[in-house]
């Protein structure tokens, strides 16, 4: 006798189908975010204006610094402006895709929302990390690209295809690494219950990415490369565009990104083992 359940095909026949299903789900999240943003156009305009003000405030220290000299530790004013543009792109992407989710981690755990997520036929880590998207913040990404191009033109840098590829991969690795760091810090909510201040700490540390790595002492450079790897997201991509980096740092970035993702996955699973329903 054939039953209804026997006729049903499994939701995921293999690993590839599961990834494809998550990709289609994320695409729906993005479409919902776009529709939601069209209902709050004032928020879109406000985000754009705030982003432009922040971008202007980020360039002012550079102009003041290079008002007394033409070069600092091998960096010209135009190159530092390009770096500010990359920083704006990175912070815009984090504010779009990462911050709206990780800032809710305490709420998920203390108000029982994680209970409902665990019942859904999707990866709970995927859902809690990528569910919410702030489309308006993409305006900051666009303004960052404009500043980056202006900086490169003023510096006389014309990157080739290989240099652009290196910069894109390094920027992607930097985003993955920074997201992994913030995720690991947020997942401490499994043990600490409240991690709201961690978001402020993370964003303040991010400010170091406005400046070239060589501006800092050696100990701080090491910290900003391996412990809080903002250098992979800002300084290294600009150096790649200028042709100052080979493929070695790119390989290191990819390796670190893979290790970071595995460690965060392990931390998430360890945290779930300690989780008890907020209603229990």
PDB file of C-alpha atoms in Angstrom:
ATOM      1  CA  UNK A   1       0.000   0.000   0.000  1.00  0.00           C
ATOM      2  CA  UNK A   2       1.429   3.394  -1.012  1.00  0.00           C
ATOM      3  CA  UNK A   3       0.944   6.240   1.433  1.00  0.00           C
ATOM      4  CA  UNK A   4       1.187   9.990   1.000  1.00  0.00           C
ATOM      5  CA  UNK A   5       4.426  10.134   2.979  1.00  0.00           C
ATOM      6  CA  UNK A   6       5.955   7.276   1.001  1.00  0.00           C
ATOM      7  CA  UNK A   7       5.327   9.139  -2.264  1.00  0.00           C
ATOM      8  CA  UNK A   8       6.976  12.345  -1.057  1.00  0.00           C
ATOM      9  CA  UNK A   9      10.498  12.985  -2.253  1.00  0.00           C
ATOM     10  CA  UNK A  10      13.079  13.885   0.416  1.00  0.00           C
ATOM     11  CA  UNK A  11      13.527  17.642   0.929  1.00  0.00           C
ATOM     12  CA  UNK A  12      17.256  17.436   0.220  1.00  0.00           C
ATOM     13  CA  UNK A  13      18.579  14.568  -1.873  1.00  0.00           C
ATOM     14  CA  UNK A  14      22.229  15.554  -1.356  1.00  0.00           C
ATOM     15  CA  UNK A  15      24.539  18.306  -0.062  1.00  0.00           C
ATOM     16  CA  UNK A  16      24.256  20.317  -3.310  1.00  0.00           C
ATOM     17  CA  UNK A  17      20.457  20.391  -3.173  1.00  0.00           C
ATOM     18  CA  UNK A  18      20.602  21.618   0.430  1.00  0.00           C
ATOM     19  CA  UNK A  19      22.926  24.513  -0.516  1.00  0.00           C
ATOM     20  CA  UNK A  20      20.738  25.389  -3.511  1.00  0.00           C
ATOM     21  CA  UNK A  21      17.650  25.465  -1.268  1.00  0.00           C
ATOM     22  CA  UNK A  22      19.396  27.828   1.162  1.00  0.00           C
ATOM     23  CA  UNK A  23      20.466  30.059  -1.723  1.00  0.00           C
ATOM     24  CA  UNK A  24      16.889  30.290  -3.001  1.00  0.00           C
ATOM     25  CA  UNK A  25      15.708  31.085   0.536  1.00  0.00           C
ATOM     26  CA  UNK A  26      18.282  33.872   0.895  1.00  0.00           C
ATOM     27  CA  UNK A  27      17.143  35.280  -2.447  1.00  0.00           C
ATOM     28  CA  UNK A  28      13.613  35.523  -0.999  1.00  0.00           C
ATOM     29  CA  UNK A  29      14.989  37.247   2.107  1.00  0.00           C
ATOM     30  CA  UNK A  30      16.611  39.825  -0.165  1.00  0.00           C
ATOM     31  CA  UNK A  31      13.418  40.323  -2.203  1.00  0.00           C
ATOM     32  CA  UNK A  32      11.436  40.858   1.026  1.00  0.00           C
ATOM     33  CA  UNK A  33      14.016  43.386   2.197  1.00  0.00           C
ATOM     34  CA  UNK A  34      13.718  45.350  -1.059  1.00  0.00           C
ATOM     35  CA  UNK A  35       9.910  45.417  -0.793  1.00  0.00           C
ATOM     36  CA  UNK A  36      10.123  46.486   2.860  1.00  0.00           C
ATOM     37  CA  UNK A  37      12.531  49.294   1.975  1.00  0.00           C
ATOM     38  CA  UNK A  38      10.166  50.684  -0.676  1.00  0.00           C
ATOM     39  CA  UNK A  39       7.594  51.178   2.097  1.00  0.00           C
ATOM     40  CA  UNK A  40      10.030  53.275   4.158  1.00  0.00           C
ATOM     41  CA  UNK A  41      11.669  55.564   1.606  1.00  0.00           C
ATOM     42  CA  UNK A  42      12.513  58.194   4.241  1.00  0.00           C
ATOM     43  CA  UNK A  43      14.687  55.582   5.956  1.00  0.00           C
ATOM     44  CA  UNK A  44      16.488  55.004   2.650  1.00  0.00           C
ATOM     45  CA  UNK A  45      17.215  58.718   2.208  1.00  0.00           C
ATOM     46  CA  UNK A  46      18.263  59.153   5.844  1.00  0.00           C
ATOM     47  CA  UNK A  47      20.658  56.215   5.616  1.00  0.00           C
ATOM     48  CA  UNK A  48      22.182  57.694   2.462  1.00  0.00           C
ATOM     49  CA  UNK A  49      22.700  61.124   4.073  1.00  0.00           C
ATOM     50  CA  UNK A  50      24.158  59.652   7.276  1.00  0.00           C
ATOM     51  CA  UNK A  51      26.499  57.492   5.221  1.00  0.00           C
ATOM     52  CA  UNK A  52      27.738  60.498   3.229  1.00  0.00           C
ATOM     53  CA  UNK A  53      28.371  62.438   6.447  1.00  0.00           C
ATOM     54  CA  UNK A  54      30.306  59.512   7.901  1.00  0.00           C
ATOM     55  CA  UNK A  55      32.310  59.216   4.685  1.00  0.00           C
ATOM     56  CA  UNK A  56      33.157  62.929   4.800  1.00  0.00           C
ATOM     57  CA  UNK A  57      34.207  62.696   8.449  1.00  0.00           C
ATOM     58  CA  UNK A  58      36.399  59.730   7.543  1.00  0.00           C
ATOM     59  CA  UNK A  59      38.251  61.711   4.861  1.00  0.00           C
ATOM     60  CA  UNK A  60      38.827  64.828   7.008  1.00  0.00           C
ATOM     61  CA  UNK A  61      41.596  63.269   9.214  1.00  0.00           C
ATOM     62  CA  UNK A  62      43.398  62.171   6.030  1.00  0.00           C
ATOM     63  CA  UNK A  63      43.275  65.683   4.576  1.00  0.00           C
ATOM     64  CA  UNK A  64      44.541  67.149   7.855  1.00  0.00           C
ATOM     65  CA  UNK A  65      47.373  64.616   8.098  1.00  0.00           C
ATOM     66  CA  UNK A  66      48.578  65.128   4.526  1.00  0.00           C
ATOM     67  CA  UNK A  67      48.322  68.912   4.859  1.00  0.00           C
ATOM     68  CA  UNK A  68      51.811  68.740   6.397  1.00  0.00           C
ATOM     69  CA  UNK A  69      53.426  66.047   4.262  1.00  0.00           C
ATOM     70  CA  UNK A  70      52.998  64.285   0.919  1.00  0.00           C
ATOM     71  CA  UNK A  71      53.722  60.757   2.113  1.00  0.00           C
ATOM     72  CA  UNK A  72      53.456  58.770   5.357  1.00  0.00           C
ATOM     73  CA  UNK A  73      55.157  55.365   5.628  1.00  0.00           C
ATOM     74  CA  UNK A  74      55.049  55.012   1.822  1.00  0.00           C
ATOM     75  CA  UNK A  75      51.348  55.945   1.504  1.00  0.00           C
ATOM     76  CA  UNK A  76      50.273  59.037  -0.443  1.00  0.00           C
ATOM     77  CA  UNK A  77      47.125  61.037   0.267  1.00  0.00           C
ATOM     78  CA  UNK A  78      45.344  59.597  -2.773  1.00  0.00           C
ATOM     79  CA  UNK A  79      46.102  56.012  -1.689  1.00  0.00           C
ATOM     80  CA  UNK A  80      44.741  56.669   1.796  1.00  0.00           C
ATOM     81  CA  UNK A  81      41.586  58.171   0.263  1.00  0.00           C
ATOM     82  CA  UNK A  82      41.233  54.966  -1.784  1.00  0.00           C
ATOM     83  CA  UNK A  83      41.606  53.055   1.491  1.00  0.00           C
ATOM     84  CA  UNK A  84      38.808  55.136   3.044  1.00  0.00           C
ATOM     85  CA  UNK A  85      36.645  54.158   0.058  1.00  0.00           C
ATOM     86  CA  UNK A  86      37.339  50.453   0.627  1.00  0.00           C
ATOM     87  CA  UNK A  87      36.581  50.914   4.333  1.00  0.00           C
ATOM     88  CA  UNK A  88      33.232  52.466   3.397  1.00  0.00           C
ATOM     89  CA  UNK A  89      32.460  49.499   1.116  1.00  0.00           C
ATOM     90  CA  UNK A  90      33.306  46.995   3.865  1.00  0.00           C
ATOM     91  CA  UNK A  91      31.334  48.735   6.601  1.00  0.00           C
ATOM     92  CA  UNK A  92      28.407  49.159   4.194  1.00  0.00           C
ATOM     93  CA  UNK A  93      28.357  45.438   3.388  1.00  0.00           C
ATOM     94  CA  UNK A  94      28.578  44.508   7.076  1.00  0.00           C
ATOM     95  CA  UNK A  95      25.778  46.939   7.944  1.00  0.00           C
ATOM     96  CA  UNK A  96      23.678  45.464   5.117  1.00  0.00           C
ATOM     97  CA  UNK A  97      24.072  41.746   5.647  1.00  0.00           C
ATOM     98  CA  UNK A  98      25.686  41.046   9.035  1.00  0.00           C
ATOM     99  CA  UNK A  99      24.799  43.653  11.655  1.00  0.00           C
ATOM    100  CA  UNK A 100      20.963  43.346  11.358  1.00  0.00           C
ATOM    101  CA  UNK A 101      21.273  39.684  12.336  1.00  0.00           C
ATOM    102  CA  UNK A 102      24.060  39.472  14.904  1.00  0.00           C
ATOM    103  CA  UNK A 103      22.678  42.463  16.805  1.00  0.00           C
ATOM    104  CA  UNK A 104      19.554  40.327  17.455  1.00  0.00           C
ATOM    105  CA  UNK A 105      21.415  37.362  18.940  1.00  0.00           C
ATOM    106  CA  UNK A 106      20.525  38.207  22.543  1.00  0.00           C
ATOM    107  CA  UNK A 107      16.849  38.535  21.576  1.00  0.00           C
ATOM    108  CA  UNK A 108      16.893  35.186  19.783  1.00  0.00           C
ATOM    109  CA  UNK A 109      18.185  33.434  22.894  1.00  0.00           C
ATOM    110  CA  UNK A 110      16.435  35.254  25.728  1.00  0.00           C
ATOM    111  CA  UNK A 111      12.975  35.677  24.168  1.00  0.00           C
ATOM    112  CA  UNK A 112      12.662  32.173  22.753  1.00  0.00           C
ATOM    113  CA  UNK A 113      12.830  33.026  19.027  1.00  0.00           C
ATOM    114  CA  UNK A 114      15.539  30.408  18.565  1.00  0.00           C
ATOM    115  CA  UNK A 115      12.979  27.751  19.573  1.00  0.00           C
ATOM    116  CA  UNK A 116      10.946  28.487  16.438  1.00  0.00           C
ATOM    117  CA  UNK A 117      14.059  28.666  14.242  1.00  0.00           C
ATOM    118  CA  UNK A 118      15.204  25.208  15.358  1.00  0.00           C
ATOM    119  CA  UNK A 119      11.908  23.758  14.117  1.00  0.00           C
ATOM    120  CA  UNK A 120      12.350  25.147  10.584  1.00  0.00           C
ATOM    121  CA  UNK A 121      13.750  22.878   7.831  1.00  0.00           C
ATOM    122  CA  UNK A 122      16.827  25.090   7.379  1.00  0.00           C
ATOM    123  CA  UNK A 123      20.196  25.467   9.034  1.00  0.00           C
ATOM    124  CA  UNK A 124      19.570  27.449  12.212  1.00  0.00           C
ATOM    125  CA  UNK A 125      23.000  29.113  11.931  1.00  0.00           C
ATOM    126  CA  UNK A 126      22.259  30.162   8.350  1.00  0.00           C
ATOM    127  CA  UNK A 127      18.873  31.562   9.368  1.00  0.00           C
ATOM    128  CA  UNK A 128      20.106  33.551  12.368  1.00  0.00           C
ATOM    129  CA  UNK A 129      23.147  34.931  10.514  1.00  0.00           C
ATOM    130  CA  UNK A 130      21.571  35.944   7.186  1.00  0.00           C
ATOM    131  CA  UNK A 131      17.802  36.332   7.754  1.00  0.00           C
ATOM    132  CA  UNK A 132      17.624  40.148   7.910  1.00  0.00           C
ATOM    133  CA  UNK A 133      19.015  42.524   5.257  1.00  0.00           C
ATOM    134  CA  UNK A 134      19.185  46.314   5.460  1.00  0.00           C
ATOM    135  CA  UNK A 135      19.083  47.255   1.765  1.00  0.00           C
ATOM    136  CA  UNK A 136      19.426  51.004   2.435  1.00  0.00           C
ATOM    137  CA  UNK A 137      23.006  50.479   3.635  1.00  0.00           C
ATOM    138  CA  UNK A 138      23.990  49.491   0.083  1.00  0.00           C
ATOM    139  CA  UNK A 139      24.054  53.236  -0.667  1.00  0.00           C
ATOM    140  CA  UNK A 140      27.186  53.395   1.486  1.00  0.00           C
ATOM    141  CA  UNK A 141      28.734  50.660  -0.634  1.00  0.00           C
ATOM    142  CA  UNK A 142      28.032  52.732  -3.754  1.00  0.00           C
ATOM    143  CA  UNK A 143      29.531  55.899  -2.238  1.00  0.00           C
ATOM    144  CA  UNK A 144      32.572  53.880  -1.131  1.00  0.00           C
ATOM    145  CA  UNK A 145      33.122  52.643  -4.694  1.00  0.00           C
ATOM    146  CA  UNK A 146      33.029  56.238  -5.964  1.00  0.00           C
ATOM    147  CA  UNK A 147      35.630  57.368  -3.390  1.00  0.00           C
ATOM    148  CA  UNK A 148      37.797  54.338  -4.169  1.00  0.00           C
ATOM    149  CA  UNK A 149      37.804  55.180  -7.882  1.00  0.00           C
ATOM    150  CA  UNK A 150      38.610  58.847  -7.145  1.00  0.00           C
ATOM    151  CA  UNK A 151      41.525  57.800  -4.932  1.00  0.00           C
ATOM    152  CA  UNK A 152      42.911  55.388  -7.528  1.00  0.00           C
ATOM    153  CA  UNK A 153      42.665  57.998 -10.304  1.00  0.00           C
ATOM    154  CA  UNK A 154      44.403  60.660  -8.173  1.00  0.00           C
ATOM    155  CA  UNK A 155      47.124  58.147  -7.274  1.00  0.00           C
ATOM    156  CA  UNK A 156      47.599  57.227 -10.945  1.00  0.00           C
ATOM    157  CA  UNK A 157      46.900  53.553 -10.216  1.00  0.00           C
ATOM    158  CA  UNK A 158      45.486  51.528 -13.119  1.00  0.00           C
ATOM    159  CA  UNK A 159      45.100  47.961 -11.817  1.00  0.00           C
ATOM    160  CA  UNK A 160      45.111  45.017 -14.196  1.00  0.00           C
ATOM    161  CA  UNK A 161      42.739  42.078 -14.130  1.00  0.00           C
ATOM    162  CA  UNK A 162      44.996  40.081 -11.798  1.00  0.00           C
ATOM    163  CA  UNK A 163      45.258  42.969  -9.324  1.00  0.00           C
ATOM    164  CA  UNK A 164      41.472  43.466  -9.320  1.00  0.00           C
ATOM    165  CA  UNK A 165      40.951  39.725  -8.782  1.00  0.00           C
ATOM    166  CA  UNK A 166      43.418  39.754  -5.875  1.00  0.00           C
ATOM    167  CA  UNK A 167      41.680  42.749  -4.294  1.00  0.00           C
ATOM    168  CA  UNK A 168      38.192  41.242  -4.652  1.00  0.00           C
ATOM    169  CA  UNK A 169      39.278  37.902  -3.168  1.00  0.00           C
ATOM    170  CA  UNK A 170      41.109  39.610  -0.285  1.00  0.00           C
ATOM    171  CA  UNK A 171      38.114  41.844   0.425  1.00  0.00           C
ATOM    172  CA  UNK A 172      35.848  38.773   0.385  1.00  0.00           C
ATOM    173  CA  UNK A 173      38.180  36.924   2.747  1.00  0.00           C
ATOM    174  CA  UNK A 174      38.267  39.967   5.024  1.00  0.00           C
ATOM    175  CA  UNK A 175      34.475  40.109   5.139  1.00  0.00           C
ATOM    176  CA  UNK A 176      34.262  36.395   5.943  1.00  0.00           C
ATOM    177  CA  UNK A 177      36.911  36.725   8.663  1.00  0.00           C
ATOM    178  CA  UNK A 178      35.262  39.767  10.269  1.00  0.00           C
ATOM    179  CA  UNK A 179      31.857  38.099  10.125  1.00  0.00           C
ATOM    180  CA  UNK A 180      33.340  35.003  11.738  1.00  0.00           C
ATOM    181  CA  UNK A 181      34.870  37.094  14.534  1.00  0.00           C
ATOM    182  CA  UNK A 182      31.601  38.931  15.220  1.00  0.00           C
ATOM    183  CA  UNK A 183      29.644  35.658  15.017  1.00  0.00           C
ATOM    184  CA  UNK A 184      31.981  33.997  17.522  1.00  0.00           C
ATOM    185  CA  UNK A 185      31.613  36.962  19.863  1.00  0.00           C
ATOM    186  CA  UNK A 186      27.805  36.910  19.470  1.00  0.00           C
ATOM    187  CA  UNK A 187      27.565  33.144  20.018  1.00  0.00           C
ATOM    188  CA  UNK A 188      28.952  33.720  23.514  1.00  0.00           C
ATOM    189  CA  UNK A 189      25.326  34.600  24.252  1.00  0.00           C
ATOM    190  CA  UNK A 190      24.782  30.866  24.764  1.00  0.00           C
ATOM    191  CA  UNK A 191      26.824  31.181  27.952  1.00  0.00           C
ATOM    192  CA  UNK A 192      26.564  34.909  28.842  1.00  0.00           C
ATOM    193  CA  UNK A 193      22.864  35.404  27.910  1.00  0.00           C
ATOM    194  CA  UNK A 194      23.378  39.068  26.930  1.00  0.00           C
ATOM    195  CA  UNK A 195      26.008  40.168  24.369  1.00  0.00           C
ATOM    196  CA  UNK A 196      24.554  43.505  23.238  1.00  0.00           C
ATOM    197  CA  UNK A 197      27.722  45.526  24.102  1.00  0.00           C
ATOM    198  CA  UNK A 198      29.800  43.249  21.865  1.00  0.00           C
ATOM    199  CA  UNK A 199      28.403  44.932  18.744  1.00  0.00           C
ATOM    200  CA  UNK A 200      29.689  48.323  19.928  1.00  0.00           C
ATOM    201  CA  UNK A 201      33.124  46.850  20.688  1.00  0.00           C
ATOM    202  CA  UNK A 202      33.293  45.245  17.233  1.00  0.00           C
ATOM    203  CA  UNK A 203      32.334  48.449  15.390  1.00  0.00           C
ATOM    204  CA  UNK A 204      34.840  50.513  17.383  1.00  0.00           C
ATOM    205  CA  UNK A 205      37.616  48.050  16.534  1.00  0.00           C
ATOM    206  CA  UNK A 206      36.548  48.296  12.891  1.00  0.00           C
ATOM    207  CA  UNK A 207      37.537  51.988  12.880  1.00  0.00           C
ATOM    208  CA  UNK A 208      41.197  50.904  12.740  1.00  0.00           C
ATOM    209  CA  UNK A 209      40.513  49.824   9.141  1.00  0.00           C
ATOM    210  CA  UNK A 210      40.339  53.469   8.035  1.00  0.00           C
ATOM    211  CA  UNK A 211      44.135  53.690   8.198  1.00  0.00           C
ATOM    212  CA  UNK A 212      46.960  51.710   6.533  1.00  0.00           C
ATOM    213  CA  UNK A 213      48.358  48.868   8.603  1.00  0.00           C
ATOM    214  CA  UNK A 214      51.873  50.402   8.646  1.00  0.00           C
ATOM    215  CA  UNK A 215      50.548  53.408  10.612  1.00  0.00           C
ATOM    216  CA  UNK A 216      50.305  51.181  13.707  1.00  0.00           C
ATOM    217  CA  UNK A 217      52.983  49.611  15.950  1.00  0.00           C
ATOM    218  CA  UNK A 218      54.064  46.053  15.136  1.00  0.00           C
ATOM    219  CA  UNK A 219      52.017  44.480  17.938  1.00  0.00           C
ATOM    220  CA  UNK A 220      48.854  46.244  16.749  1.00  0.00           C
ATOM    221  CA  UNK A 221      49.567  45.215  13.132  1.00  0.00           C
ATOM    222  CA  UNK A 222      49.714  41.569  14.230  1.00  0.00           C
ATOM    223  CA  UNK A 223      46.448  41.969  16.105  1.00  0.00           C
ATOM    224  CA  UNK A 224      44.736  43.616  13.110  1.00  0.00           C
ATOM    225  CA  UNK A 225      45.983  40.887  10.756  1.00  0.00           C
ATOM    226  CA  UNK A 226      45.329  37.668  12.670  1.00  0.00           C
ATOM    227  CA  UNK A 227      43.191  38.324  15.780  1.00  0.00           C
ATOM    228  CA  UNK A 228      40.866  40.997  14.394  1.00  0.00           C
ATOM    229  CA  UNK A 229      41.707  40.683  10.654  1.00  0.00           C
ATOM    230  CA  UNK A 230      40.418  44.017   9.375  1.00  0.00           C
ATOM    231  CA  UNK A 231      43.665  44.356   7.377  1.00  0.00           C
ATOM    232  CA  UNK A 232      42.448  41.677   4.945  1.00  0.00           C
ATOM    233  CA  UNK A 233      39.316  43.748   4.268  1.00  0.00           C
ATOM    234  CA  UNK A 234      40.871  47.214   3.824  1.00  0.00           C
ATOM    235  CA  UNK A 235      44.679  47.633   3.641  1.00  0.00           C
ATOM    236  CA  UNK A 236      45.519  44.478   1.674  1.00  0.00           C
ATOM    237  CA  UNK A 237      42.924  45.049  -1.123  1.00  0.00           C
ATOM    238  CA  UNK A 238      44.307  48.566  -1.738  1.00  0.00           C
ATOM    239  CA  UNK A 239      47.860  47.222  -1.790  1.00  0.00           C
ATOM    240  CA  UNK A 240      46.708  44.558  -4.257  1.00  0.00           C
ATOM    241  CA  UNK A 241      45.176  47.188  -6.550  1.00  0.00           C
ATOM    242  CA  UNK A 242      48.473  49.108  -6.426  1.00  0.00           C
ATOM    243  CA  UNK A 243      50.339  45.946  -7.450  1.00  0.00           C
ATOM    244  CA  UNK A 244      52.232  45.704  -4.160  1.00  0.00           C
ATOM    245  CA  UNK A 245      50.970  42.218  -3.208  1.00  0.00           C
ATOM    246  CA  UNK A 246      51.433  38.801  -4.775  1.00  0.00           C
ATOM    247  CA  UNK A 247      49.197  35.758  -4.522  1.00  0.00           C
ATOM    248  CA  UNK A 248      50.766  34.670  -1.205  1.00  0.00           C
ATOM    249  CA  UNK A 249      48.573  36.913   1.004  1.00  0.00           C
ATOM    250  CA  UNK A 250      45.552  35.852  -1.076  1.00  0.00           C
ATOM    251  CA  UNK A 251      46.257  32.181  -0.293  1.00  0.00           C
ATOM    252  CA  UNK A 252      46.758  33.029   3.390  1.00  0.00           C
ATOM    253  CA  UNK A 253      43.449  34.929   3.430  1.00  0.00           C
ATOM    254  CA  UNK A 254      41.562  32.022   1.857  1.00  0.00           C
ATOM    255  CA  UNK A 255      43.118  29.565   4.314  1.00  0.00           C
ATOM    256  CA  UNK A 256      42.272  31.746   7.314  1.00  0.00           C
ATOM    257  CA  UNK A 257      38.701  32.236   6.068  1.00  0.00           C
ATOM    258  CA  UNK A 258      38.145  28.470   5.758  1.00  0.00           C
ATOM    259  CA  UNK A 259      39.582  27.824   9.238  1.00  0.00           C
ATOM    260  CA  UNK A 260      37.488  30.651  10.721  1.00  0.00           C
ATOM    261  CA  UNK A 261      34.266  29.268   9.193  1.00  0.00           C
ATOM    262  CA  UNK A 262      35.002  25.796  10.570  1.00  0.00           C
ATOM    263  CA  UNK A 263      35.746  27.163  14.052  1.00  0.00           C
ATOM    264  CA  UNK A 264      32.564  29.263  14.088  1.00  0.00           C
ATOM    265  CA  UNK A 265      30.549  26.232  12.980  1.00  0.00           C
ATOM    266  CA  UNK A 266      32.018  24.193  15.850  1.00  0.00           C
ATOM    267  CA  UNK A 267      31.287  27.001  18.311  1.00  0.00           C
ATOM    268  CA  UNK A 268      27.665  27.214  17.107  1.00  0.00           C
ATOM    269  CA  UNK A 269      27.157  23.454  17.555  1.00  0.00           C
ATOM    270  CA  UNK A 270      28.784  23.578  21.001  1.00  0.00           C
ATOM    271  CA  UNK A 271      26.504  26.456  21.948  1.00  0.00           C
ATOM    272  CA  UNK A 272      23.400  24.587  20.799  1.00  0.00           C
ATOM    273  CA  UNK A 273      24.310  21.706  23.121  1.00  0.00           C
ATOM    274  CA  UNK A 274      24.144  24.098  26.078  1.00  0.00           C
ATOM    275  CA  UNK A 275      20.935  25.795  24.912  1.00  0.00           C
ATOM    276  CA  UNK A 276      17.722  25.188  26.795  1.00  0.00           C
ATOM    277  CA  UNK A 277      14.476  26.701  25.590  1.00  0.00           C
ATOM    278  CA  UNK A 278      13.765  30.176  26.908  1.00  0.00           C
ATOM    279  CA  UNK A 279      10.355  28.908  27.944  1.00  0.00           C
ATOM    280  CA  UNK A 280      11.713  25.958  29.907  1.00  0.00           C
TER     281      UNK A 280
END
